[in-house]
Amino acid sequence: MTNSYRVFVTTLPDVCPTDPSRMVFTADAGGRCEVFTWDAAVRRARQVTDSAEGTVHRAIDAAGYVWWFEEDATEYGHWWFQHFDGGPRLPGLPGARAGRPRGLAVTADGTVAAAVERADRTVAVVGPRGRAPREVWSARGSLRLGGITPDGALIALASSADDAAAVRVVSRAGRTVVTLPGSTASGPGEGAAPGPADPTPAGTRLWCQGFSPRSRRRELLLVRDLGESYVLETWTPEEGLRTHHWCTFDTEVSARWYPDARAVLVRQDRRSRSLLYRVDLDARQRVLVPTPSGSVLDAAPRAAGAVDYLWTDTAHPPVLRATDGIALPPCHSATAVPGRHTDLWTPSPSGRVHTLLSLPERPGSKPPPAVFLVHGGPADHDRDAYDATVHSLVASGYAVARVNYRGSTGYGPRWRREFPAGVGHTQVEDLAAVRADLVARGLVARDASALWGVSWGAYLVLLAMGSRPGLWQAGIAVKPVADWVAAHRATTPALRALDVRLFGGTPDEVPERYASSSPLTWAAAVTAPLLVVGAAHDAKCPPGQIRTYLAALAAADVPHEAMWLATGHDGYDGATHVAVLRRSLCFLRDRLPAAASGALTRPPAPAGGPRPR
């Protein structure tokens, strides 16, 4: 562990709408994520930002101006811009209030729309590039800017996909043009089981995918959950809402407009891997865009049918590819992940649980110890994709299991809604079942299993360590929900709304559900050592509720360690991620020794950014 790490977020570049050779992207800069330009014509990069906190949000507009969001440790900040070729660094929307970024869109004539979230409100503003904007919308809760029409006349604002106003289209004057509903339900209703799977009725979710970029078009693209499948929808002021029933998908999709046709690029997440399709809305045709087996982390269409995409699998770090061969920014290369990588399916009462299993190469007479990396969300999933933590663990002699428990995306709406044992307990049930399956098959050691998670995944680590203490020999929880009631009262409006949907009410309305699913309730039952990592400026998983949980561990004489970061929930400085990775690997080495000899091996590749709650 003496070699240096490089940690940054690998992303697909944004392409200038009028010059495809001009791009912006994020890459490593001294251990931080920063914004760079890329001139494909001469294959030259230029660093644009140099922030103490790192920078990740960026864009490029049709006039060749590069945009970035500069934020402080609390994740509050403002938009700035600079020309692609350099020059002065200017405030993008001078006078606009600081907040957390919730989207940016710029038209060809330089009209800018942006949204920021501050406290419990989201504010949307519109104005010329570099001029003081006008506030066009302000509402309680967490909204996202869904796009702006090419003429700048309409903007879309997206709320939660199952909200009664999931998408709202407003004019530049602030007039509501249309409200497109997700759900009108407010809870699970009478007789619901504790910890409902998903109180939203099937077929009521709606996601905003943006306006068509073609001039003289005012057409909004949407994705609808039909209950057992997903379908594309479009809205125009003239025709209203139109559902394209001929084009459905059995698992989650996202979509983007092609810039020069009434066609969209659809990216489908399916069973930990990805598929790309070109969908022609006029011809009613869906054609597969060939990509290698693995995960497409992001994809964007360009003119003449070209597609840029970011591809990876468990054994190989992300690489940028273009179907027309244009030169994309270089990725920092790394060696392939050692070991054997395979899939495992474990029966459960609701179907088969899918696990991505990585086994170390080193031969041994005994099965290796296992580390379960628990993904966040809960509406997310582990992908067949490179993960530097997997690389480090496998190279150090550990088996790694990534379980797509019930509630995960990529397996259809019914799987995502399946919470029969209650919030958290359903997922712990699946983790325990997969562990038993791996042990029974002789793939991992019976008495050497650890849990490691971030955010919602860290919450599951704490709940599993307390509710099923005999199964795990160590646990690592990074920025967890540790006390549901305290976290609910102190977290962001968007996450409070998610809590209400998950539990079917607030802590005052259904206190027994929150108590049953809260790690704090089970803290005294933990028997194995824990490493708990908190962040001092975390707005999503606030530090106060973590301190309460640590005090409960101490009162019960539970062996544990605490590590505190001077960051928010997210962060773009690699030093923080490296510090957590080092501490976690050392914690495992001392409490769950790997069968292999030798020092812990660093990941010789960039690591991904923070995982969502």
XYZ file of C-alpha atoms in Angstrom:
613
model
C 0.000 0.000 0.000
C 2.853 2.364 -0.728
C 1.908 3.247 -4.298
C -0.180 6.315 -5.075
C -3.855 6.142 -5.935
C -5.693 8.177 -8.527
C -9.394 8.594 -7.934
C -11.769 10.445 -10.234
C -15.125 10.104 -11.968
C -14.927 8.740 -15.504
C -17.735 10.247 -17.580
C -18.892 10.599 -21.157
C -17.849 13.955 -22.647
C -20.426 16.613 -23.503
C -20.236 17.621 -27.174
C -20.720 21.106 -28.594
C -23.992 21.047 -30.607
C -22.461 23.014 -33.490
C -18.940 21.523 -33.535
C -18.592 17.828 -32.609
C -14.804 18.148 -32.312
C -15.236 20.359 -29.227
C -16.003 18.499 -25.999
C -15.816 18.905 -22.225
C -15.201 16.100 -19.762
C -14.097 15.418 -16.190
C -10.807 13.761 -15.305
C -8.205 13.451 -12.568
C -6.238 16.570 -11.647
C -3.910 15.956 -8.737
C -6.322 13.532 -7.132
C -9.447 15.662 -7.673
C -12.154 15.508 -10.282
C -11.908 18.609 -12.516
C -13.280 19.843 -15.845
C -11.236 19.717 -19.072
C -11.847 20.650 -22.702
C -10.995 18.219 -25.502
C -10.274 19.301 -29.079
C -10.752 16.127 -31.114
C -9.348 17.741 -34.256
C -5.878 18.115 -32.729
C -6.326 15.645 -29.820
C -5.495 18.202 -27.154
C -6.895 18.648 -23.646
C -6.964 21.784 -21.507
C -7.800 21.959 -17.811
C -10.580 24.464 -17.095
C -11.246 24.219 -13.344
C -9.029 23.946 -10.278
C -11.238 23.847 -7.214
C -10.334 22.896 -3.672
C -13.481 20.733 -3.528
C -13.213 19.326 -7.054
C -15.694 19.888 -9.888
C -18.041 17.461 -11.623
C -21.067 19.304 -13.073
C -20.273 20.707 -16.527
C -21.729 21.450 -19.968
C -20.871 23.065 -23.315
C -23.295 25.190 -25.312
C -23.753 25.809 -29.043
C -21.602 28.958 -28.952
C -18.665 26.998 -27.578
C -18.855 28.188 -23.976
C -17.866 25.721 -21.266
C -20.004 25.696 -18.097
C -19.221 24.321 -14.669
C -20.740 24.443 -11.195
C -18.344 25.594 -8.498
C -19.426 24.446 -5.040
C -18.111 24.517 -1.488
C -17.947 21.741 1.121
C -21.692 22.111 1.786
C -22.343 21.477 -1.955
C -23.719 25.026 -2.420
C -22.418 27.109 -5.300
C -22.986 28.913 -8.630
C -22.599 28.326 -12.389
C -19.598 29.818 -14.216
C -18.548 29.825 -17.875
C -15.543 30.391 -20.128
C -15.022 30.074 -23.874
C -13.696 26.755 -25.155
C -10.472 28.442 -26.279
C -9.911 30.121 -22.882
C -10.329 33.699 -21.782
C -12.017 35.283 -18.781
C -13.863 33.194 -16.220
C -17.338 34.711 -15.854
C -20.397 34.179 -13.636
C -23.030 32.415 -15.688
C -26.067 33.834 -13.892
C -24.863 36.797 -11.807
C -27.108 37.580 -8.874
C -28.694 34.144 -8.761
C -28.910 32.621 -5.308
C -26.446 29.900 -4.310
C -27.700 26.353 -3.940
C -27.170 22.753 -4.946
C -27.221 22.194 -8.732
C -30.454 20.773 -10.116
C -29.822 21.180 -13.835
C -28.670 23.575 -16.573
C -29.779 24.070 -20.192
C -28.606 26.626 -22.779
C -30.303 27.382 -26.113
C -28.502 28.239 -29.348
C -29.136 31.968 -28.798
C -27.612 31.890 -25.285
C -30.786 31.717 -23.205
C -29.921 29.910 -19.976
C -32.266 27.964 -17.712
C -31.023 26.610 -14.388
C -32.401 25.196 -11.172
C -30.840 25.146 -7.711
C -32.048 23.621 -4.488
C -31.581 25.421 -1.192
C -33.032 24.416 2.163
C -36.451 22.976 1.371
C -37.115 24.794 -1.939
C -36.061 24.566 -5.569
C -35.771 27.754 -7.636
C -35.715 27.847 -11.452
C -34.323 30.881 -13.272
C -34.050 31.942 -16.929
C -31.893 34.652 -18.478
C -29.253 35.516 -21.090
C -25.801 34.004 -20.668
C -23.771 36.145 -18.250
C -26.704 38.365 -17.275
C -28.878 38.518 -14.185
C -31.657 35.916 -14.567
C -35.353 36.095 -13.821
C -36.915 33.683 -11.352
C -39.695 31.779 -13.137
C -40.568 29.112 -10.597
C -40.090 28.386 -6.925
C -41.590 25.460 -5.060
C -41.098 23.433 -1.930
C -39.291 20.148 -2.401
C -36.635 18.879 -4.755
C -37.149 19.541 -8.467
C -34.850 18.989 -11.434
C -34.592 21.065 -14.587
C -35.811 18.723 -17.324
C -34.857 20.895 -20.296
C -35.687 23.993 -22.358
C -37.161 24.241 -25.863
C -34.807 25.448 -28.632
C -36.690 28.760 -28.809
C -36.417 29.203 -25.034
C -40.184 29.538 -24.636
C -40.837 26.517 -22.402
C -38.920 24.778 -19.634
C -39.631 21.432 -18.001
C -39.319 20.800 -14.281
C -39.274 17.242 -12.968
C -40.246 16.090 -9.497
C -40.288 12.539 -8.166
C -41.400 10.060 -10.829
C -44.424 9.047 -8.761
C -45.479 12.557 -7.748
C -48.878 13.959 -8.696
C -46.915 16.604 -10.617
C -44.055 14.410 -11.854
C -43.346 16.794 -14.749
C -44.457 20.398 -15.092
C -43.977 22.497 -18.228
C -43.882 26.253 -17.590
C -43.421 29.296 -19.781
C -40.641 31.867 -19.400
C -43.237 34.055 -17.709
C -43.763 31.380 -15.051
C -47.179 30.224 -16.292
C -47.931 26.513 -15.964
C -48.604 25.158 -19.452
C -49.237 21.540 -18.445
C -48.810 19.262 -15.442
C -48.081 15.618 -16.225
C -48.871 13.343 -13.281
C -47.041 10.368 -11.941
C -49.173 9.159 -9.056
C -52.050 10.674 -7.151
C -51.528 8.180 -4.320
C -50.215 9.460 -1.008
C -49.560 6.189 0.771
C -50.222 2.469 0.939
C -53.768 2.736 2.248
C -55.461 0.738 4.957
C -54.267 -2.764 5.666
C -50.807 -2.338 4.142
C -48.074 -4.567 5.482
C -45.430 -2.900 7.664
C -42.721 -1.426 5.490
C -44.664 -1.544 2.194
C -42.785 -2.634 -0.885
C -43.631 0.521 -2.767
C -46.771 2.484 -1.907
C -47.035 3.810 -5.457
C -49.542 1.841 -7.551
C -48.147 0.034 -10.579
C -48.044 1.990 -13.795
C -47.882 5.530 -12.380
C -44.248 6.643 -12.578
C -43.109 9.225 -15.120
C -39.581 10.404 -15.925
C -38.666 13.535 -17.898
C -36.002 12.979 -20.584
C -35.772 16.458 -22.131
C -36.973 18.536 -25.073
C -36.016 17.786 -28.671
C -33.001 19.911 -29.669
C -34.254 20.385 -33.240
C -35.137 23.962 -34.086
C -38.800 24.926 -34.251
C -39.711 21.827 -32.184
C -41.418 21.858 -28.800
C -41.529 18.135 -28.109
C -40.822 16.662 -24.681
C -39.574 13.082 -24.262
C -40.741 10.985 -21.301
C -40.500 7.428 -19.958
C -43.549 5.860 -18.284
C -43.778 2.862 -15.949
C -46.759 0.770 -17.088
C -46.614 -1.591 -14.125
C -44.944 -4.539 -15.844
C -42.962 -2.630 -18.477
C -41.665 0.795 -19.494
C -42.729 2.817 -22.522
C -41.702 6.009 -24.331
C -44.074 8.973 -24.306
C -43.938 12.397 -25.970
C -45.753 15.659 -25.290
C -46.266 18.667 -27.541
C -48.478 21.743 -27.024
C -50.394 20.806 -30.178
C -50.942 17.058 -29.654
C -50.684 16.753 -25.889
C -49.424 13.498 -24.365
C -48.828 10.521 -26.668
C -47.877 7.013 -25.516
C -45.845 4.898 -27.966
C -47.249 1.511 -26.958
C -45.410 -0.242 -29.781
C -42.080 0.429 -28.010
C -41.997 -1.124 -24.524
C -39.142 -2.490 -22.414
C -39.227 -5.016 -19.568
C -36.638 -3.214 -17.401
C -35.611 0.385 -16.696
C -34.573 2.640 -19.569
C -33.321 6.159 -20.128
C -33.527 8.013 -23.444
C -31.980 10.944 -25.323
C -33.009 12.720 -28.503
C -30.862 12.461 -31.624
C -29.991 16.032 -32.655
C -31.092 15.765 -36.311
C -34.044 13.352 -36.414
C -37.246 12.449 -34.594
C -35.419 9.522 -33.079
C -34.106 8.681 -29.626
C -31.256 6.639 -28.199
C -32.528 4.290 -25.482
C -30.201 2.764 -22.891
C -31.685 -0.252 -21.112
C -30.357 -1.621 -17.809
C -31.084 -5.346 -17.795
C -29.754 -7.928 -15.339
C -26.579 -5.964 -14.496
C -25.743 -5.258 -18.133
C -26.751 -2.741 -20.790
C -28.370 -2.591 -24.212
C -28.572 0.388 -26.615
C -31.342 0.982 -29.157
C -32.052 3.588 -31.808
C -35.810 4.215 -31.806
C -37.325 6.008 -34.806
C -40.621 7.487 -33.606
C -41.934 8.280 -37.103
C -41.046 4.931 -38.679
C -42.005 3.029 -35.478
C -38.746 1.064 -35.604
C -36.395 -0.092 -32.828
C -32.880 -1.170 -33.868
C -30.172 -2.535 -31.565
C -26.943 -0.504 -31.465
C -24.153 -3.113 -31.174
C -21.984 -2.875 -28.041
C -19.823 -5.474 -26.255
C -21.304 -7.449 -23.379
C -20.968 -5.502 -20.151
C -22.265 -2.137 -18.973
C -22.778 1.084 -20.894
C -22.498 3.630 -18.094
C -23.640 6.453 -20.357
C -24.408 7.020 -24.021
C -25.162 10.076 -26.154
C -26.246 10.371 -29.797
C -24.686 12.794 -32.257
C -25.591 13.884 -35.788
C -25.822 11.388 -38.657
C -26.639 8.537 -36.308
C -23.296 8.464 -34.448
C -23.223 7.394 -30.804
C -20.631 8.001 -28.089
C -20.689 5.614 -25.139
C -18.772 4.719 -21.998
C -18.267 0.947 -21.712
C -16.879 -1.304 -18.989
C -17.207 -4.704 -17.391
C -16.032 -6.091 -14.051
C -12.599 -7.016 -15.382
C -11.933 -3.863 -17.423
C -11.978 -0.168 -16.433
C -14.204 2.211 -18.423
C -13.290 3.148 -21.980
C -14.844 5.752 -24.270
C -16.002 4.606 -27.697
C -17.604 6.300 -30.706
C -19.453 4.430 -33.440
C -18.058 6.802 -36.101
C -14.460 6.675 -34.862
C -14.123 10.316 -33.737
C -11.268 10.826 -31.279
C -12.644 10.923 -27.745
C -10.710 12.058 -24.652
C -8.194 9.502 -23.387
C -9.038 7.371 -20.368
C -6.364 6.607 -17.814
C -5.660 2.964 -18.505
C -5.350 0.217 -15.917
C -4.607 -3.455 -15.847
C -7.460 -5.936 -15.958
C -8.917 -7.013 -12.640
C -7.427 -10.348 -11.550
C -9.507 -13.345 -10.596
C -12.571 -15.075 -11.993
C -15.789 -13.140 -12.533
C -19.116 -14.897 -12.855
C -22.853 -14.692 -12.140
C -24.782 -16.528 -9.436
C -28.569 -16.878 -9.093
C -30.038 -17.695 -5.677
C -33.713 -18.680 -5.152
C -35.881 -16.382 -3.024
C -39.621 -16.279 -2.236
C -40.023 -13.601 -4.937
C -37.728 -15.071 -7.594
C -34.027 -15.526 -8.189
C -31.539 -13.079 -6.652
C -28.706 -12.145 -9.017
C -25.146 -11.805 -7.689
C -21.978 -10.691 -9.461
C -19.249 -12.865 -7.930
C -15.510 -12.209 -8.209
C -13.116 -14.869 -6.899
C -9.368 -14.436 -6.307
C -6.927 -16.256 -8.561
C -4.673 -17.490 -5.808
C -5.179 -21.217 -5.252
C -5.816 -22.472 -1.757
C -7.077 -25.460 0.126
C -9.816 -23.407 1.786
C -12.504 -21.182 0.299
C -11.598 -17.472 0.541
C -13.177 -14.988 2.941
C -15.971 -12.986 1.308
C -16.776 -9.283 1.266
C -20.316 -8.332 0.289
C -20.282 -4.908 -1.382
C -23.801 -3.581 -0.850
C -25.058 -1.080 -3.412
C -26.896 2.133 -2.582
C -30.204 3.416 -3.789
C -32.369 1.537 -3.046
C -33.464 2.175 -6.644
C -30.117 1.283 -8.191
C -28.181 -1.877 -8.945
C -24.688 -3.299 -9.135
C -23.487 -3.514 -12.714
C -21.096 -5.748 -14.568
C -18.704 -2.809 -14.395
C -15.267 -1.962 -13.104
C -15.072 -1.058 -9.419
C -11.716 -0.167 -7.872
C -12.876 -1.558 -4.525
C -13.564 -4.918 -6.172
C -10.117 -4.710 -7.788
C -8.432 -4.039 -4.441
C -10.271 -6.796 -2.600
C -9.830 -9.514 -5.209
C -6.147 -8.668 -5.623
C -5.818 -8.962 -1.845
C -7.283 -12.469 -1.731
C -10.954 -11.803 -0.954
C -13.999 -13.040 -2.812
C -16.403 -10.194 -3.615
C -20.176 -10.594 -3.890
C -22.339 -7.790 -5.306
C -25.975 -8.687 -4.707
C -28.876 -7.125 -6.596
C -31.372 -7.656 -3.820
C -35.118 -7.025 -4.105
C -35.702 -3.325 -4.630
C -32.868 -3.120 -7.175
C -33.414 -1.731 -10.654
C -32.641 -3.688 -13.817
C -34.966 -6.621 -13.093
C -38.369 -5.126 -13.850
C -40.920 -3.031 -11.944
C -42.194 -5.916 -9.829
C -38.706 -6.711 -8.455
C -38.110 -3.038 -7.684
C -41.373 -2.853 -5.721
C -40.779 -6.096 -3.776
C -40.317 -5.336 -0.044
C -42.421 -8.101 1.636
C -40.358 -8.268 4.852
C -40.285 -4.480 5.233
C -37.826 -1.729 4.424
C -34.273 -2.983 4.837
C -35.252 -6.401 6.181
C -36.171 -7.664 2.686
C -32.736 -6.704 1.422
C -30.969 -8.234 4.444
C -32.943 -11.419 3.835
C -31.524 -11.585 0.307
C -27.972 -10.870 1.467
C -28.249 -13.700 4.005
C -29.678 -16.085 1.399
C -26.851 -15.381 -1.040
C -24.263 -15.846 1.691
C -25.766 -19.245 2.582
C -25.780 -20.224 -1.102
C -22.121 -19.277 -1.578
C -21.122 -21.211 1.547
C -23.150 -24.270 0.519
C -21.467 -24.304 -2.905
C -18.045 -24.141 -1.266
C -17.201 -20.863 -2.964
C -16.509 -18.802 0.183
C -15.485 -19.504 3.772
C -18.286 -20.341 6.203
C -16.897 -18.246 9.073
C -15.363 -15.277 7.228
C -17.897 -12.858 5.727
C -17.892 -9.056 5.843
C -20.288 -6.353 4.672
C -19.201 -3.065 3.077
C -21.595 -0.381 1.859
C -21.983 3.330 1.149
C -25.066 5.472 1.904
C -28.206 3.269 1.581
C -25.810 0.320 1.218
C -24.160 1.374 4.497
C -27.614 1.472 6.122
C -28.144 -2.151 5.076
C -24.741 -3.053 6.530
C -25.725 -1.689 9.941
C -29.175 -3.305 9.852
C -27.734 -6.689 8.824
C -25.022 -6.551 11.496
C -27.677 -6.028 14.176
C -30.602 -8.098 12.908
C -28.512 -11.137 11.839
C -25.359 -10.831 13.936
C -24.184 -14.429 13.658
C -23.614 -14.270 9.893
C -21.033 -11.501 9.598
C -17.543 -11.184 11.056
C -16.991 -7.504 10.187
C -18.846 -4.527 8.743
C -17.913 -1.238 7.057
C -20.586 1.468 6.775
C -19.684 4.679 4.928
C -22.092 7.632 5.373
C -25.045 5.499 6.527
C -28.590 6.046 7.660
C -28.185 4.821 11.243
C -31.271 6.272 12.943
C -34.257 6.515 10.597
C -36.264 9.010 12.658
C -33.409 11.461 13.228
C -32.203 11.078 9.635
C -35.715 11.753 8.300
C -36.040 14.976 10.284
C -32.615 16.324 9.275
C -32.163 15.126 5.675
C -33.093 16.806 2.374
C -36.719 17.301 1.260
C -36.269 14.811 -1.573
C -35.115 12.084 0.791
C -37.860 12.859 3.303
C -40.355 12.331 0.482
C -38.635 9.052 -0.407
C -38.884 7.924 3.228
C -42.614 8.618 3.227
C -43.063 6.551 0.071
C -40.961 3.677 1.416
C -42.616 3.487 4.827
C -46.077 4.658 3.858
C -45.998 7.684 6.151
C -43.879 9.886 8.389
C -42.267 8.729 11.660
C -45.193 10.298 13.518
C -47.721 8.393 11.413
C -46.056 4.950 11.318
C -43.449 4.987 14.132
C -43.310 1.202 14.420
C -42.168 0.828 10.810
C -39.324 3.291 11.241
C -38.294 1.653 14.517
C -38.293 -1.865 13.083
C -36.099 -0.844 10.148
C -33.748 1.467 12.043
C -30.202 0.222 12.773
C -30.367 2.109 16.075
C -33.025 -0.344 17.275
C -30.630 -3.234 16.651
C -27.358 -1.588 17.755
C -27.024 -3.505 21.023
C -27.360 -6.820 19.169
C -24.254 -6.243 17.008
C -21.461 -8.649 17.923
C -18.847 -8.237 15.159
C -16.545 -5.221 14.822
C -17.783 -2.237 12.832
C -16.050 0.623 11.023
C -18.459 3.557 10.664
C -17.518 6.528 8.461
C -19.439 9.802 8.716
C -19.189 13.159 6.940
C -19.407 16.412 8.897
C -21.325 18.281 6.164
C -23.535 15.419 4.978
C -27.042 16.690 4.153
C -28.360 13.299 2.998
C -27.163 11.082 5.849
C -26.618 13.737 8.544
C -23.795 13.355 11.083
C -25.970 13.749 14.184
C -27.852 10.500 13.701
C -24.545 8.660 13.099
C -23.182 9.987 16.390
C -26.311 8.738 18.170
C -25.744 5.287 16.728
C -22.058 5.288 17.708
C -23.053 6.199 21.267
C -25.448 3.230 21.315
C -22.643 0.918 20.165
C -20.383 2.258 22.900
C -23.091 1.813 25.537
C -23.492 -1.818 24.487
C -19.689 -2.435 24.435
C -19.820 -3.289 20.712
C -16.322 -3.217 19.172
C -16.235 -0.403 16.640
C -14.155 2.329 15.061
C -15.280 5.729 13.770
C -13.803 7.835 10.989
C -14.955 11.376 10.213
C -14.606 13.254 6.931
C -14.752 17.036 6.482
C -16.987 16.693 3.418
C -20.599 16.476 2.316
C -22.323 13.296 1.219
C -20.731 13.522 -2.218
C -17.216 14.660 -2.919
C -14.814 14.981 -5.824
C -11.474 15.019 -4.030
C -9.769 11.664 -4.477
C -7.817 11.993 -1.229
C -11.019 11.480 0.743
C -11.968 8.342 -1.159
C -8.434 7.004 -0.854
C -8.405 7.619 2.895
C -11.636 5.652 3.313
C -10.386 2.850 1.059
C -7.088 2.532 2.933
C -8.741 2.559 6.351
C -11.323 -0.005 5.241
C -8.767 -2.392 3.748
C -6.642 -2.226 6.894
C -9.753 -2.796 9.029
C -10.548 -5.950 7.035
C -6.974 -7.186 7.074
C -6.875 -7.070 10.865
C -10.301 -8.646 11.438
C -10.886 -10.848 8.405
C -7.475 -11.949 7.129
C -7.434 -13.049 3.506
C -6.180 -16.502 2.614
C -3.573 -14.991 0.332
C -0.290 -13.777 1.710
C 1.239 -10.418 0.986
C 0.282 -6.804 1.347
C -3.037 -5.401 0.335
C -2.954 -4.418 -3.301
C -3.880 -0.934 -4.449
C -6.236 -0.484 -7.422
C -3.988 0.528 -10.359
C -6.890 2.411 -11.934
C -9.238 5.292 -11.330
C -12.090 4.595 -8.979
C -15.664 5.640 -9.492
C -17.263 8.474 -7.615
C -19.513 8.309 -4.580
C -22.492 5.991 -4.716
C -26.033 7.250 -4.307
C -28.147 6.674 -1.264
